[in-house]
Short mmCIF file of C-alpha atoms in Angstrom, two decimals:
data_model
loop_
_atom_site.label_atom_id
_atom_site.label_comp_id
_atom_site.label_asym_id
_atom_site.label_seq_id
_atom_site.Cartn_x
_atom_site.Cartn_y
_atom_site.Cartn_z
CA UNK S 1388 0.00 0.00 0.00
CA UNK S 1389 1.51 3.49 -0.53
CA UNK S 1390 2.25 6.17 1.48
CA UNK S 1391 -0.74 8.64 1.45
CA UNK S 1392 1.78 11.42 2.65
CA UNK S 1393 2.97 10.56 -0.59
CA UNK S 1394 0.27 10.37 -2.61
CA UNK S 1395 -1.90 13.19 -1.61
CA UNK S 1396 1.12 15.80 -2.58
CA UNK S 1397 2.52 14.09 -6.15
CA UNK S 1398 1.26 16.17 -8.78
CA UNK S 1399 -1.07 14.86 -11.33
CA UNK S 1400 -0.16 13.15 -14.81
CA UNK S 1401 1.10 16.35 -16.88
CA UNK S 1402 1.75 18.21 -14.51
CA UNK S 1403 5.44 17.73 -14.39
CA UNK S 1404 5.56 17.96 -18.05
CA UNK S 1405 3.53 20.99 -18.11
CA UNK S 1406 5.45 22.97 -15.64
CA UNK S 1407 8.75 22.71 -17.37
CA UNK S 1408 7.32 23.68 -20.85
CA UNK S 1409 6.81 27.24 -19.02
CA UNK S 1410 10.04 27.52 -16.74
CA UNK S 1411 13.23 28.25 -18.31
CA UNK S 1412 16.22 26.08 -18.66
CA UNK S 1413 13.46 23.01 -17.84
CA UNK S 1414 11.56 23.62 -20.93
CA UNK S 1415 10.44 20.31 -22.97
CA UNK S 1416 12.54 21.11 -26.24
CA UNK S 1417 9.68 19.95 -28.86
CA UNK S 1418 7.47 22.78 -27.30
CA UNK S 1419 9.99 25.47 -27.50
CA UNK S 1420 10.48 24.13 -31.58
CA UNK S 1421 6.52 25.00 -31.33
CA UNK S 1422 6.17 28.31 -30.16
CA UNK S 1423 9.41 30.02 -32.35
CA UNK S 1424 9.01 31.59 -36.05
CA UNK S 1425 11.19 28.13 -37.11
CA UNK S 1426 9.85 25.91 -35.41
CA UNK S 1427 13.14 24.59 -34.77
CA UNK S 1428 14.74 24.58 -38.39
CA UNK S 1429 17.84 26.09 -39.20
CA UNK S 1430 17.50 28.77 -41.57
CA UNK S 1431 18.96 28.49 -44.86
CA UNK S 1432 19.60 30.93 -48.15
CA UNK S 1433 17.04 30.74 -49.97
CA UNK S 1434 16.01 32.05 -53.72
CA UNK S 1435 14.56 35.58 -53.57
CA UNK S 1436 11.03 36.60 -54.52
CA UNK S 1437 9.03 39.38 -54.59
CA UNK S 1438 7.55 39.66 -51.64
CA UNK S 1439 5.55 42.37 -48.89
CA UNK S 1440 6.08 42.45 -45.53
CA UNK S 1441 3.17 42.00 -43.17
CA UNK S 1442 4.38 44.07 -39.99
CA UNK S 1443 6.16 46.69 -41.46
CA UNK S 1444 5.59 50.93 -40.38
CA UNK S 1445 8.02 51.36 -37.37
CA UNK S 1446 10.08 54.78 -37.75
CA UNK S 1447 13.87 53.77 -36.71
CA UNK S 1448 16.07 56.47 -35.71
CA UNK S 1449 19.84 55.37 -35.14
CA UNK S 1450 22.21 58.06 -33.83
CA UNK S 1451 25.55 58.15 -31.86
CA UNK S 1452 29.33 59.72 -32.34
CA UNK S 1453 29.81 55.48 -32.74
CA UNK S 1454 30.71 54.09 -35.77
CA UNK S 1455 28.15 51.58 -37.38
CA UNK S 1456 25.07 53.90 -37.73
CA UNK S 1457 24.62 53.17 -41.66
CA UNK S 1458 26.03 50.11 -41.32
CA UNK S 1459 23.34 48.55 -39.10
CA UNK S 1460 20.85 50.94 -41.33
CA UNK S 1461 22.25 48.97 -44.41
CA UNK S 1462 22.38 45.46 -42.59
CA UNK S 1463 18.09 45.98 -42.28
CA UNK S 1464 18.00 47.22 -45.65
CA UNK S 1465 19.67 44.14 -46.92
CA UNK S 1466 17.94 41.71 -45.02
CA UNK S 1467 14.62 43.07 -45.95
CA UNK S 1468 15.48 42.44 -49.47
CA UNK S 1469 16.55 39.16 -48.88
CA UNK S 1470 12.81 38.60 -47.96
CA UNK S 1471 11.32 40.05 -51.14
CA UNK S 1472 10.81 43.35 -50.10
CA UNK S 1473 11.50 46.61 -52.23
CA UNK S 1474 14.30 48.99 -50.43
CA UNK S 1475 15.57 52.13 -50.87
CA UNK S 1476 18.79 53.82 -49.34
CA UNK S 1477 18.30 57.67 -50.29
CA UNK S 1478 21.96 59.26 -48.75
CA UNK S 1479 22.49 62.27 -47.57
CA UNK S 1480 25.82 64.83 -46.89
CA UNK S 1481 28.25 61.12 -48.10
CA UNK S 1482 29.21 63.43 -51.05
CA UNK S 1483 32.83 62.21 -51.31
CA UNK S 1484 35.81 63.40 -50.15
CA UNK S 1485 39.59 63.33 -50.90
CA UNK S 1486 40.37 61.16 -47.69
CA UNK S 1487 38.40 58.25 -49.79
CA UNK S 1488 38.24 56.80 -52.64
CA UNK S 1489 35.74 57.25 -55.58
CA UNK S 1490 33.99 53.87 -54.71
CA UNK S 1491 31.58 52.15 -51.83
CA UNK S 1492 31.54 48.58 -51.12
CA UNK S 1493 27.75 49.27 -49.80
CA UNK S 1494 27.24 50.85 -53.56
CA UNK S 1495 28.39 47.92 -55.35
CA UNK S 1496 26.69 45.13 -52.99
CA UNK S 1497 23.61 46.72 -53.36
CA UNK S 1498 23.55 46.72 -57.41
CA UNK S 1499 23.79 43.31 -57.00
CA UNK S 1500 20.86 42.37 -54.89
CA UNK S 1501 17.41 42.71 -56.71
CA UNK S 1502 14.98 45.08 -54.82
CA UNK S 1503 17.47 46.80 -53.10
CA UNK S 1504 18.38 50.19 -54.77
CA UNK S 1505 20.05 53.87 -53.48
CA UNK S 1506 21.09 57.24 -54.62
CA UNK S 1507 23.00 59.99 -53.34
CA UNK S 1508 22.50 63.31 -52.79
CA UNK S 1509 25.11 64.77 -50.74
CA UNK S 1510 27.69 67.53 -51.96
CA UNK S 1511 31.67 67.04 -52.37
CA UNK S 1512 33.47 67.42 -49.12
CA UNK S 1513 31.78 68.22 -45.68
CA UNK S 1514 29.90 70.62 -44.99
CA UNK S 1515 31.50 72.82 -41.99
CA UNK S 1516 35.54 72.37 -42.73
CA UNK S 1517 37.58 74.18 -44.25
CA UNK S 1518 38.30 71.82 -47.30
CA UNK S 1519 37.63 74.26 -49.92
CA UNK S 1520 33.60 73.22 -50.47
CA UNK S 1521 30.80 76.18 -49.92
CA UNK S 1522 28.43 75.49 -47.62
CA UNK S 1523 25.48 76.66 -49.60
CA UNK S 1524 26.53 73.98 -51.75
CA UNK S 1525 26.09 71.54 -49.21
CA UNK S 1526 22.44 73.44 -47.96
CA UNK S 1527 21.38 72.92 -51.43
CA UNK S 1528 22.28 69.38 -51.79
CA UNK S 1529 20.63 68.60 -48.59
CA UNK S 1530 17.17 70.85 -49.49
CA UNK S 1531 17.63 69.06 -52.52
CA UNK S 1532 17.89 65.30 -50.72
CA UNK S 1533 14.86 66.04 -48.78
CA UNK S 1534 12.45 67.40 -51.36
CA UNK S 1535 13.38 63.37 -52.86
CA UNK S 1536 12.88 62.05 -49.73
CA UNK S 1537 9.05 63.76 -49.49
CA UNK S 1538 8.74 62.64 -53.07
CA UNK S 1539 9.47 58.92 -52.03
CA UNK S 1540 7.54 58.94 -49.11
CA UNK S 1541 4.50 60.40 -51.20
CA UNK S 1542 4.99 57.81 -53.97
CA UNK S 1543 5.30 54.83 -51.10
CA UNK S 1544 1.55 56.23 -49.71
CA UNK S 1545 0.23 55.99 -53.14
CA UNK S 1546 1.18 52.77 -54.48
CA UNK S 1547 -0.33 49.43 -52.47
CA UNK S 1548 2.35 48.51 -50.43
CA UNK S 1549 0.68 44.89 -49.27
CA UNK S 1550 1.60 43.67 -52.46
CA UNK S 1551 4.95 42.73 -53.43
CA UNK S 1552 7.12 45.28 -56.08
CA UNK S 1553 8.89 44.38 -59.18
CA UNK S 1554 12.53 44.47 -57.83
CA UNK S 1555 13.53 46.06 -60.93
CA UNK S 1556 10.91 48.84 -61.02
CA UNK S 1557 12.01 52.70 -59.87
CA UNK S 1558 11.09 53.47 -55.97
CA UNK S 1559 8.84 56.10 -57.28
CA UNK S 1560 6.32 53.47 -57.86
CA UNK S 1561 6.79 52.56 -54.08
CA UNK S 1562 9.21 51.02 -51.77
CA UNK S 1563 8.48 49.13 -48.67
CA UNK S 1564 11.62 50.03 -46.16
CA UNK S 1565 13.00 53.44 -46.85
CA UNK S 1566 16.62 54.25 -45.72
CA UNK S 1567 17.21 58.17 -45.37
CA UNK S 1568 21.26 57.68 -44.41
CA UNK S 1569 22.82 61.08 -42.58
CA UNK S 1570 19.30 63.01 -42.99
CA UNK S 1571 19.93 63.78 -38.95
CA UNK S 1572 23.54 65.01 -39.81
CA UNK S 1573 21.69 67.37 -42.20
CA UNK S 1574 19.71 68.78 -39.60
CA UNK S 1575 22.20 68.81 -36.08
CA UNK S 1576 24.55 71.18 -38.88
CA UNK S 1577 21.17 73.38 -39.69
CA UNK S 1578 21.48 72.22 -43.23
CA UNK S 1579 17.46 71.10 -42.74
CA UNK S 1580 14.91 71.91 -40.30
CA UNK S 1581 13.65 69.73 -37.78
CA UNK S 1582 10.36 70.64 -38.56
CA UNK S 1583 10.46 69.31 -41.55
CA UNK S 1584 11.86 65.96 -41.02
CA UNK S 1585 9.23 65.50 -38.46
CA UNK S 1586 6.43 66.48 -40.44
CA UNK S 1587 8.20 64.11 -43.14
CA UNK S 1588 7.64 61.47 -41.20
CA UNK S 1589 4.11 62.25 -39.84
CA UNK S 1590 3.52 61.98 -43.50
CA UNK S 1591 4.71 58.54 -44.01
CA UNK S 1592 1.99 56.23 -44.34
CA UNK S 1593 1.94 53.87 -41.69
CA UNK S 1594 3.07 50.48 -43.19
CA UNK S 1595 6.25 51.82 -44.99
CA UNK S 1596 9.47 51.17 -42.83
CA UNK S 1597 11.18 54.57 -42.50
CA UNK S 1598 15.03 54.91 -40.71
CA UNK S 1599 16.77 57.77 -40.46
CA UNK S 1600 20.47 57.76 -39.24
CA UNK S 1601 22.93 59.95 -38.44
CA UNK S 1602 24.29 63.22 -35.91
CA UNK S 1603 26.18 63.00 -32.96
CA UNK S 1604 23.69 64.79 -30.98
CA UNK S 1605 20.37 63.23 -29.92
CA UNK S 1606 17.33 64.05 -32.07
CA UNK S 1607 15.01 64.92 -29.18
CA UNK S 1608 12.27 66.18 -31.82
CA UNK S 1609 12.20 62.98 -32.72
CA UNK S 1610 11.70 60.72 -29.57
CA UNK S 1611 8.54 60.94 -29.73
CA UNK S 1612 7.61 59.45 -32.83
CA UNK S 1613 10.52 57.14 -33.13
CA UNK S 1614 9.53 53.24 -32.66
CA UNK S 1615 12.90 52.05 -31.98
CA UNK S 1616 15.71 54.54 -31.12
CA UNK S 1617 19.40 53.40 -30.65
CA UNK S 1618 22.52 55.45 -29.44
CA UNK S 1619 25.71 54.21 -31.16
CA UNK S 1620 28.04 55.13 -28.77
CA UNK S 1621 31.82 55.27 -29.03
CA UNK S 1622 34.15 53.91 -26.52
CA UNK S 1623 37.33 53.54 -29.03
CA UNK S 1624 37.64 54.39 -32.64
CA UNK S 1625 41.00 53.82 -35.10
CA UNK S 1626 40.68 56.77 -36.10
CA UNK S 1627 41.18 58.95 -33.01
CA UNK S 1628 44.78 57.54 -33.10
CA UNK S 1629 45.51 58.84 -36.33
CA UNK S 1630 44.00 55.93 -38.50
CA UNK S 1631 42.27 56.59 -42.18
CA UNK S 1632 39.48 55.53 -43.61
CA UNK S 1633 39.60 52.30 -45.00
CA UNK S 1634 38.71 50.05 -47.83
CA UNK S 1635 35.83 47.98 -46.99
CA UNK S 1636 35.43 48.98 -43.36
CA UNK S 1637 34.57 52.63 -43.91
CA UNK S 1638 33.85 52.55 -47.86
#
């Protein structure tokens, strides 16, 4: 006969089973497979299609005196287009300069991938230093930049972004994730208003993916509209010791 001490406190078939499918480290593996985006199968390249995203319309802002602002910006952009989805990268104030050369990696990656296209609209040199470029130049070029920008974001709110694009068609007939690169550069050196960039995004209709990068100093007119906002901050950088720009790290 068994030990009613015993048997009055063991838990009931399941119960076991059930409790460690809901704590932690004890989890039954199968149900974890279940209740991930996987289900437990490692991902793998596969073909790209045309495709539309189904939770996209979060406003991104990435900002920091860190290096890897546009790089993270360009690691989304990518990725959505490995899903199908039509991209744009619309740069700002990345005009060139003499301390690189007259080619981007990012440029020439991105003309390779289908759905994933970018243009630039900043001026020669930077705006600010004393390298010989006019700063009016580099006000025009960004006035310039944004008018695009409101033209992209107008064509993206016209066209029926719940249905996938032809890659190869021009992002004025719509875009699904647009990438305004250094747009908050353009505004910390009064080159654009704030105003503007905020009503620029107020405009932006809600299912079209919109990040903005750039400045060292926080966009505060922006915190409150932002979805995700992420400080790249710097604790060492090559180039404070002297180092240039390189070849497939910076360009």
């Amino acid at each position: 006969m068994s030990d009613p001490s015993t048997t009055d406190t063991a838990p009931e078939a399941g119960a076991e089973a059930e409790s460690d499918t809901t704590s932690g480290s004890g989890a039954d593996p199968e149900t974890v497979r279940r209740n991930t985006p996987g289900r437990g199968v490692s991902p793998e390249a596969r073909r790209v299609a045309p495709d539309a995203p189904e939770e996209f319309g979060l406003v991104q802002v990435w900002w920091g005196d860190g290096k890897g602002k546009t790089t993270a910006a360009l690691g989304m952009a990518f990725r959505a287009a490995g899903h199908g989805f039509r991209v744009h990268v619309l740069q700002f104030m990345k005009g060139g300069a003499d301390s690189v050369e007259a080619v981007r990696g990012e440029y020439n990656a991105i003309a390779a991938v289908p759905g994933l296209s970018y243009e630039n609209r900043g001026h020669y040199g930077w705006a600010g230093m004393a390298d010989g470029s006019d700063d009016a130049d580099h006000a025009a070029a960004a006035r310039a930049g944004f008018d695009r920008a409101r033209e992209l974001v107008d064509a993206a709110a016209a066209a029926d972004r719940s249905t996938p694009f032809d890659p190869d068609a021009p992002p004025e007939e719509g875009v699904h994730m647009l990438v305004l690169d250094e747009i908050l550069y353009a505004v910390a050196m009064e080159l654009l208003d704030a105003d503007d960039v905020l009503a620029l995004v107020d405009a932006a209709p809600d299912d079209l993916e919109l990040v903005l990068t750039g400045s060292h100093e926080e966009p505060t007119y922006l915190l409150d509209r932002a979805d995700l906002v992420t400080e790249v901050r710097k604790s060492k950088h090559p180039m404070d010791a002297g180092q240039r720009a390189r070849r497939g790290t910076e360009y």
